[in-house]
Tab-separated table of C-alpha atoms and ligand atoms in Angstrom:
chain	number	residue	atom	x	y	z
A	23	MET	CA	0.020	-0.004	-0.014
A	24	SER	CA	1.142	3.534	-0.589
A	25	GLN	CA	2.757	5.302	2.194
A	26	ILE	CA	2.344	8.898	2.903
A	27	ASP	CA	5.723	8.967	4.641
A	28	THR	CA	5.293	12.540	5.881
A	29	PRO	CA	3.012	15.277	4.698
A	30	ASP	CA	5.888	16.107	2.407
A	31	SER	CA	6.722	12.737	0.823
A	32	ILE	CA	4.678	9.873	-0.739
A	33	THR	CA	5.893	6.506	-1.913
A	34	LEU	CA	3.724	4.528	-4.365
A	35	ILE	CA	3.939	1.287	-6.252
A	36	ARG	CA	5.361	2.345	-9.495
A	37	PRO	CA	2.501	3.653	-11.746
A	38	ASP	CA	1.714	2.748	-15.310
A	39	ASP	CA	0.413	5.144	-18.066
A	40	TRP	CA	-2.686	3.528	-19.592
A	41	HIS	CA	-2.790	6.017	-22.488
A	42	LEU	CA	0.337	7.406	-24.078
A	43	HIS	CA	1.622	8.845	-27.403
A	44	LEU	CA	5.266	8.045	-28.020
A	45	ARG	CA	5.396	8.907	-31.819
A	46	ASP	CA	8.387	7.312	-33.661
A	47	GLY	CA	11.877	8.037	-34.846
A	48	ALA	CA	13.779	10.949	-33.288
A	49	THR	CA	10.704	12.167	-31.427
A	50	LEU	CA	10.295	8.803	-29.737
A	51	ALA	CA	13.863	8.786	-28.665
A	52	SER	CA	13.347	12.358	-27.049
A	53	VAL	CA	10.074	11.583	-25.183
A	54	LEU	CA	10.499	7.912	-24.112
A	55	PRO	CA	13.034	8.566	-21.244
A	56	HIS	CA	10.444	10.917	-19.627
A	57	SER	CA	7.718	8.260	-19.497
A	58	ALA	CA	10.154	5.454	-18.653
A	59	ARG	CA	11.400	7.410	-15.593
A	60	GLN	CA	8.001	7.653	-14.120
A	61	PHE	CA	5.996	4.666	-15.350
A	62	GLY	CA	6.680	0.873	-15.504
A	63	ARG	CA	4.499	0.387	-18.541
A	64	ALA	CA	2.389	2.221	-20.962
A	65	ILE	CA	-0.437	1.526	-23.359
A	66	VAL	CA	1.032	2.944	-26.582
A	67	MET	CA	-1.378	4.649	-28.958
A	68	PRO	CA	-1.176	3.503	-32.577
A	69	ASN	CA	-1.984	6.825	-34.402
A	70	LEU	CA	1.344	6.980	-36.279
A	71	LYS	CA	1.630	7.896	-39.939
A	72	PRO	CA	0.810	5.359	-41.331
A	73	PRO	CA	-1.346	4.021	-38.444
A	74	VAL	CA	-0.381	0.744	-36.646
A	75	THR	CA	-3.151	-1.424	-38.068
A	76	THR	CA	-1.481	-4.850	-37.973
A	77	VAL	CA	0.320	-7.058	-35.520
A	78	ALA	CA	3.344	-7.077	-37.763
A	79	ALA	CA	3.410	-3.258	-37.605
A	80	ALA	CA	2.933	-3.280	-33.796
A	81	GLU	CA	5.841	-5.682	-33.469
A	82	GLY	CA	8.160	-3.362	-35.473
A	83	TYR	CA	7.017	-0.380	-33.551
A	84	ARG	CA	7.541	-2.261	-30.235
A	85	SER	CA	11.099	-3.088	-31.225
A	86	ARG	CA	11.795	0.595	-32.162
A	87	ILE	CA	10.523	1.694	-28.701
A	88	LEU	CA	12.737	-0.929	-26.913
A	89	ALA	CA	15.700	0.068	-29.025
A	90	ALA	CA	15.116	3.715	-28.153
A	91	LEU	CA	15.128	3.032	-24.341
A	92	PRO	CA	18.256	4.385	-22.734
A	93	GLN	CA	20.662	1.842	-21.161
A	94	GLY	CA	19.681	0.906	-17.655
A	95	MET	CA	16.026	2.021	-17.903
A	96	SER	CA	13.231	-0.561	-17.912
A	97	PHE	CA	9.855	0.099	-19.479
A	98	GLU	CA	7.370	-2.213	-21.079
A	99	PRO	CA	5.433	-0.812	-24.038
A	100	LEU	CA	1.947	-2.428	-24.206
A	101	MET	CA	0.982	-2.261	-27.823
A	102	THR	CA	-2.297	-1.442	-29.458
A	103	LEU	CA	-3.842	-1.838	-32.973
A	104	TYR	CA	-5.555	0.935	-34.847
A	105	LEU	CA	-9.077	-0.210	-35.797
A	106	THR	CA	-10.215	0.492	-39.277
A	107	ASN	CA	-13.448	-0.266	-41.220
A	108	ASN	CA	-11.560	-3.346	-42.566
A	109	THR	CA	-9.622	-4.716	-39.629
A	110	PRO	CA	-9.979	-8.518	-40.267
A	111	PRO	CA	-11.184	-10.676	-37.313
A	112	ASP	CA	-8.090	-12.828	-37.864
A	113	GLU	CA	-5.904	-9.830	-37.067
A	114	ILE	CA	-7.518	-9.954	-33.632
A	115	ARG	CA	-6.586	-13.633	-33.239
A	116	ARG	CA	-3.039	-12.757	-34.220
A	117	ALA	CA	-2.974	-9.900	-31.711
A	118	VAL	CA	-4.012	-12.147	-28.883
A	119	ASP	CA	-1.450	-14.744	-29.866
A	120	SER	CA	1.253	-12.179	-30.073
A	121	GLY	CA	1.313	-11.629	-26.319
A	122	PHE	CA	2.187	-7.969	-26.701
A	123	VAL	CA	-0.974	-6.418	-28.053
A	124	TYR	CA	-3.218	-5.196	-25.175
A	125	GLY	CA	-5.981	-3.440	-26.935
A	126	VAL	CA	-7.453	-2.061	-30.163
A	127	LYS	CA	-8.073	1.590	-30.482
A	128	LEU	CA	-11.217	3.076	-31.963
A	129	TYR	CA	-10.779	6.464	-33.479
A	130	PRO	CA	-13.882	7.839	-35.121
A	131	ALA	CA	-12.597	8.985	-38.500
A	132	GLY	CA	-11.599	12.707	-38.294
A	133	ALA	CA	-12.038	12.963	-34.436
A	134	THR	CA	-8.352	13.804	-33.721
A	135	THR	CA	-4.698	13.699	-34.774
A	136	ASN	CA	-4.001	11.035	-37.368
A	137	SER	CA	-7.524	9.599	-37.227
A	138	ASP	CA	-8.266	9.895	-40.957
A	139	ALA	CA	-7.979	6.077	-41.391
A	140	GLY	CA	-10.297	5.534	-38.350
A	141	VAL	CA	-13.796	4.128	-38.334
A	142	THR	CA	-16.572	5.905	-40.314
A	143	ASP	CA	-19.275	3.620	-38.855
A	144	ILE	CA	-18.797	1.188	-36.065
A	145	ALA	CA	-21.274	-1.205	-37.757
A	146	ASN	CA	-18.318	-1.974	-40.198
A	147	CYS	CA	-16.424	-3.511	-37.299
A	148	TYR	CA	-18.981	-5.810	-35.818
A	149	LYS	CA	-17.339	-9.152	-36.952
A	150	THR	CA	-13.999	-7.947	-35.491
A	151	LEU	CA	-15.616	-6.674	-32.197
A	152	GLU	CA	-17.218	-10.087	-31.862
A	153	VAL	CA	-13.862	-11.864	-31.823
A	154	MET	CA	-12.478	-9.146	-29.494
A	155	GLN	CA	-15.266	-9.857	-27.144
A	156	GLU	CA	-14.757	-13.623	-27.406
A	157	LEU	CA	-10.987	-13.362	-26.807
A	158	ASP	CA	-11.210	-10.557	-24.138
A	159	LEU	CA	-9.070	-8.020	-26.000
A	160	PRO	CA	-10.171	-4.570	-24.899
A	161	LEU	CA	-11.581	-1.882	-27.105
A	162	LEU	CA	-10.023	1.515	-26.240
A	163	VAL	CA	-12.328	4.284	-27.299
A	164	HIS	CA	-11.759	7.849	-28.342
A	165	GLY	CA	-15.292	8.861	-27.402
A	166	GLU	CA	-16.282	11.886	-29.480
A	167	VAL	CA	-18.695	12.108	-32.456
A	168	THR	CA	-17.373	13.777	-35.451
A	169	ASP	CA	-20.738	15.273	-36.691
A	170	PRO	CA	-19.896	18.892	-37.510
A	171	ASP	CA	-23.324	19.871	-36.343
A	172	VAL	CA	-22.527	18.828	-32.783
A	173	ASP	CA	-20.811	21.507	-30.630
A	174	VAL	CA	-17.208	20.592	-29.952
A	175	PHE	CA	-17.915	20.762	-26.160
A	176	ASP	CA	-20.765	18.283	-26.594
A	177	ARG	CA	-19.141	15.605	-28.674
A	178	GLU	CA	-18.266	13.255	-25.839
A	179	ALA	CA	-21.778	13.445	-24.206
A	180	VAL	CA	-23.428	12.764	-27.598
A	181	PHE	CA	-21.019	9.910	-28.276
A	182	ILE	CA	-22.316	8.131	-25.215
A	183	GLU	CA	-25.858	8.131	-26.508
A	184	ARG	CA	-25.140	7.639	-30.229
A	185	VAL	CA	-22.298	5.116	-30.166
A	186	MET	CA	-21.283	3.865	-26.742
A	187	ARG	CA	-24.696	2.679	-25.387
A	188	PRO	CA	-25.677	0.858	-28.587
A	189	LEU	CA	-22.229	-0.613	-28.994
A	190	ARG	CA	-22.200	-1.984	-25.437
A	191	LYS	CA	-25.743	-3.304	-25.839
A	192	SER	CA	-24.599	-5.318	-28.774
A	193	PHE	CA	-21.370	-6.476	-27.036
A	194	PRO	CA	-22.170	-6.654	-23.311
A	195	GLU	CA	-19.085	-8.691	-22.512
A	196	LEU	CA	-16.630	-6.608	-24.485
A	197	LYS	CA	-14.057	-4.934	-22.352
A	198	VAL	CA	-14.147	-1.211	-23.117
A	199	VAL	CA	-11.902	1.594	-21.908
A	200	PHE	CA	-13.497	4.982	-22.367
A	201	GLU	CA	-10.246	6.887	-22.939
A	202	HIS	CA	-9.434	10.316	-21.459
A	203	ILE	CA	-12.911	11.152	-20.266
A	204	THR	CA	-13.641	14.875	-19.916
A	205	THR	CA	-17.258	15.228	-18.784
A	206	ARG	CA	-19.596	14.539	-15.928
A	207	HIS	CA	-21.663	12.566	-18.413
A	208	ALA	CA	-18.788	10.169	-19.047
A	209	ALA	CA	-17.759	9.844	-15.459
A	210	GLU	CA	-21.415	8.999	-14.442
A	211	TYR	CA	-21.865	6.679	-17.317
A	212	VAL	CA	-18.738	4.653	-16.544
A	213	ALA	CA	-19.482	4.585	-12.820
A	214	GLU	CA	-22.994	3.254	-13.370
A	215	ALA	CA	-22.757	1.123	-16.456
A	216	GLU	CA	-23.013	-2.689	-16.306
A	217	GLY	CA	-20.258	-4.977	-17.487
A	218	PRO	CA	-16.545	-4.595	-18.125
A	219	ILE	CA	-15.989	-0.899	-18.661
A	220	ALA	CA	-13.272	1.490	-17.301
A	221	ALA	CA	-11.996	5.013	-18.055
A	222	THR	CA	-8.667	6.816	-18.106
A	223	ILE	CA	-8.408	10.393	-16.945
A	224	THR	CA	-5.568	12.757	-17.734
A	225	ALA	CA	-3.805	15.015	-15.208
A	226	HIS	CA	-4.742	18.165	-17.241
A	227	HIS	CA	-8.439	17.301	-17.285
A	228	LEU	CA	-8.185	16.946	-13.440
A	229	LEU	CA	-6.376	20.287	-13.060
A	230	TYR	CA	-7.913	22.650	-15.597
A	231	ASN	CA	-11.155	23.735	-17.085
A	232	ARG	CA	-11.725	25.362	-20.446
A	233	ASN	CA	-10.941	28.902	-19.179
A	234	GLU	CA	-7.304	27.903	-19.117
A	235	ILE	CA	-7.144	27.891	-22.918
A	236	PHE	CA	-8.271	31.478	-23.100
A	237	LYS	CA	-6.553	33.062	-20.025
A	238	GLY	CA	-5.122	36.388	-21.301
A	239	GLY	CA	-5.112	35.243	-24.961
A	240	ILE	CA	-5.300	31.938	-26.794
A	241	ARG	CA	-2.972	29.365	-25.226
A	242	PRO	CA	-2.431	26.574	-27.637
A	243	HIS	CA	-0.547	24.320	-25.146
A	244	TYR	CA	-3.795	23.831	-23.279
A	245	TYR	CA	-5.533	22.653	-26.434
A	246	CYS	CA	-6.088	18.927	-26.541
A	247	LEU	CA	-8.887	16.561	-27.733
A	248	PRO	CA	-11.242	16.021	-26.168
A	249	ILE	CA	-11.051	19.648	-25.296
A	250	LEU	CA	-11.046	20.894	-21.671
A	251	LYS	CA	-14.575	21.409	-20.422
A	252	ARG	CA	-16.464	23.582	-17.882
A	253	GLU	CA	-15.615	23.512	-14.170
A	254	GLU	CA	-18.636	21.251	-13.293
A	255	HIS	CA	-17.043	18.579	-15.516
A	256	ARG	CA	-13.608	18.927	-14.092
A	257	LEU	CA	-15.071	18.503	-10.572
A	258	ALA	CA	-16.821	15.263	-11.677
A	259	LEU	CA	-13.614	13.900	-12.979
A	260	VAL	CA	-11.866	14.686	-9.754
A	261	THR	CA	-14.607	13.000	-7.807
A	262	ALA	CA	-14.339	9.918	-10.015
A	263	ALA	CA	-10.564	9.703	-9.861
A	264	THR	CA	-10.433	10.131	-6.158
A	265	SER	CA	-13.445	7.942	-5.355
A	266	GLY	CA	-11.510	4.702	-5.052
A	267	ASP	CA	-13.774	3.219	-7.845
A	268	GLU	CA	-11.588	0.652	-9.575
A	269	ARG	CA	-12.980	1.643	-12.962
A	270	PHE	CA	-10.965	4.886	-13.111
A	271	PHE	CA	-7.304	4.884	-13.698
A	272	LEU	CA	-4.424	6.933	-14.932
A	273	GLY	CA	-3.790	7.785	-18.632
A	274	THR	CA	-1.731	10.880	-19.325
A	275	ASP	CA	-2.588	11.221	-22.987
A	276	SER	CA	0.810	12.957	-23.199
A	277	ALA	CA	0.968	13.917	-26.890
A	278	PRO	CA	4.108	15.712	-28.102
A	279	HIS	CA	3.968	18.091	-31.040
A	280	ALA	CA	6.720	20.314	-32.076
A	281	GLN	CA	6.409	23.840	-30.768
A	282	GLY	CA	5.768	25.280	-34.274
A	283	ALA	CA	2.866	22.840	-34.915
A	284	LYS	CA	1.110	24.030	-31.721
A	285	GLU	CA	1.873	27.693	-32.001
A	286	ALA	CA	0.298	28.044	-35.430
A	287	ALA	CA	-2.736	29.404	-37.244
A	288	CYS	CA	-4.206	25.815	-37.100
A	289	GLY	CA	-2.433	24.288	-34.076
A	290	CYS	CA	-2.327	20.656	-33.298
A	291	ALA	CA	-4.172	19.025	-30.266
A	292	GLY	CA	-2.205	17.573	-27.503
A	293	CYS	CA	-0.560	18.377	-24.199
A	294	TYR	CA	2.902	17.236	-23.354
A	295	THR	CA	2.989	16.051	-19.713
A	296	ALA	CA	5.271	12.985	-19.838
A	297	LEU	CA	8.061	14.883	-17.984
A	298	HIS	CA	5.984	15.701	-14.919
A	299	ALA	CA	2.843	13.608	-15.039
A	300	MET	CA	2.905	12.150	-11.563
A	301	GLU	CA	3.708	15.549	-10.081
A	302	LEU	CA	0.510	16.897	-11.706
A	303	TYR	CA	-1.598	13.959	-10.612
A	304	ALA	CA	-0.242	14.431	-6.995
A	305	GLU	CA	-1.213	18.158	-7.087
A	306	ALA	CA	-4.769	17.233	-8.299
A	307	PHE	CA	-5.232	14.513	-5.601
A	308	GLU	CA	-3.762	16.681	-2.926
A	309	ARG	CA	-5.980	19.621	-3.772
A	310	ALA	CA	-8.971	17.147	-3.338
A	311	GLY	CA	-7.567	15.905	-0.029
A	312	ALA	CA	-7.212	12.452	-1.494
A	313	LEU	CA	-3.393	11.677	-1.744
A	314	ASP	CA	-4.282	8.339	-0.123
A	315	LYS	CA	-6.263	7.370	-3.225
A	316	LEU	CA	-3.436	8.228	-5.671
A	317	GLU	CA	-1.841	4.722	-5.599
A	318	ALA	CA	-5.005	2.869	-6.533
A	319	PHE	CA	-5.685	5.231	-9.396
A	320	SER	CA	-2.153	5.271	-10.697
A	321	SER	CA	-0.762	1.788	-9.867
A	322	LEU	CA	-3.498	-0.718	-9.071
A	323	ASN	CA	-6.764	-0.133	-10.932
A	324	GLY	CA	-5.197	-0.292	-14.415
A	325	PRO	CA	-3.332	-3.500	-13.919
A	326	ALA	CA	-6.488	-5.112	-12.446
A	327	PHE	CA	-8.605	-4.093	-15.461
A	328	TYR	CA	-5.992	-5.256	-18.029
A	329	GLY	CA	-5.292	-8.495	-16.010
A	330	VAL	CA	-1.554	-7.919	-15.215
A	331	GLU	CA	0.214	-7.625	-11.909
A	332	PRO	CA	1.050	-4.302	-10.453
A	333	ASN	CA	4.759	-3.260	-10.832
A	334	ALA	CA	7.188	-4.569	-8.196
A	335	ASP	CA	9.050	-1.445	-7.449
A	336	THR	CA	8.035	1.999	-6.081
A	337	ILE	CA	8.487	5.689	-6.832
A	338	THR	CA	8.604	8.541	-4.369
A	339	LEU	CA	7.248	12.035	-4.870
A	340	LYS	CA	8.564	14.798	-2.519
A	341	ARG	CA	7.018	18.165	-1.843
A	342	GLU	CA	9.631	20.431	-3.542
A	343	GLU	CA	9.156	23.445	-5.796
A	344	TRP	CA	10.697	23.319	-9.213
A	345	THR	CA	10.159	25.177	-12.448
A	346	LEU	CA	9.298	23.484	-15.705
A	347	PRO	CA	11.679	24.298	-18.553
A	348	ALA	CA	10.362	26.498	-21.316
A	349	THR	CA	11.050	23.862	-23.956
A	350	LEU	CA	12.439	20.349	-24.292
A	351	PRO	CA	14.240	18.779	-27.121
A	352	LEU	CA	12.012	16.855	-29.608
A	353	GLY	CA	14.155	15.423	-32.286
A	354	ASP	CA	15.750	18.342	-34.041
A	355	GLN	CA	12.926	20.554	-32.879
A	356	GLU	CA	11.394	21.461	-29.457
A	357	VAL	CA	8.312	20.778	-27.458
A	358	VAL	CA	6.688	23.011	-24.989
A	359	PRO	CA	5.645	21.124	-21.988
A	360	LEU	CA	2.416	21.908	-20.254
A	361	ASN	CA	3.193	24.235	-17.354
A	362	ALA	CA	6.319	25.507	-19.169
A	363	GLY	CA	8.067	28.078	-16.969
A	364	GLU	CA	5.696	27.576	-14.056
A	365	THR	CA	6.619	26.339	-10.643
A	366	ILE	CA	4.938	23.136	-9.395
A	367	HIS	CA	4.957	21.731	-5.936
A	368	TRP	CA	5.736	18.034	-6.146
A	369	LYS	CA	8.881	16.360	-7.559
A	370	MET	CA	9.620	12.798	-8.271
A	371	VAL	CA	12.877	11.815	-6.728
B	401	LIG	O1	-5.089	15.965	-27.945
B	401	LIG	C1	-4.910	14.949	-28.451
B	401	LIG	N1	-3.730	14.560	-29.115
B	401	LIG	N2	-5.937	14.034	-28.557
B	401	LIG	C2	-5.837	12.890	-29.275
B	401	LIG	O2	-6.872	12.182	-29.264
B	401	LIG	C3	-4.657	12.625	-30.023
B	401	LIG	C4	-3.545	13.200	-29.608
B	401	LIG	C5	-2.316	13.235	-30.505
B	401	LIG	O3	-1.982	12.216	-31.027
B	401	LIG	O4	-1.617	14.304	-30.644
B	402	LIG	ZN1	-4.562	10.120	-26.943
């Protein structure tokens, strides 16, 4: 069990990141050490260009991740496949046989970064979902509708009604992770739904509401998808994360984009938090008076859902002020971390 050693120090079973973007090539080499320092494992998102749609592609990607890991660091990438309208059911059997694929990601086509090859209608995937249900391979869901008539702030709530409920009615035994939930609607839906469902929650959605995007001007480093919502939704996420309910667990959605791609006329979605994710979660849990619930959320609930053992080692966070760098190297470019130049109050030692 976690130990709150003193009010100024907390030791936890090493956490895992159940939703992470590592990219590829030089970017991968830049960001991987940040995640590997904090987390034992991560569910690695497949939205590369081209997307990771096959077990063979996932195997290659996994090898590149392991090759990019600095000497002396240990980290296990848990691979995912990118679901398309045409993912063959046999690919699911190969995925389960591989031993290294832990889920299949549903991106509604056009919902977010590199989702063009995603699913246009979930009905196209029913044969494949049947096999996933049969073999217990989780479906990881980016839960937003893409209908341009739906307000961008309502896309998650509408997704629950239009897609999630019918889908889970058709596949009641399918394991589903509702990724990076951002609304009261999703938190309540997951807490109350029947059957095998869970949700990941990012640190930034626990700490910020949508005002942060517009404070004193437009601030692109706070732009991600699903977008930050109103305060009432942030509060519902904090309640869910700190409730002790096993269905909620950590997923940073750390998503590096080069500075120029964010600070642009049409900037990319994604917040880079891999450097200081646990510090941000500690801040959010402390503000809620729930530091004693941080370990279950970060280190126990995810492994229980995915059917793996918790990590064997621990990490320690200390109360210590430090200032985030303005930028970090990202291949031959730079990434601006969330909270760049700000002082935060916890530090992993
Ligand atoms: O903000 C986001 N960035 N949301 C996503 O769903 C994708 C991610 C990315 O890959 O950059
Ligand atoms: Zn993501």
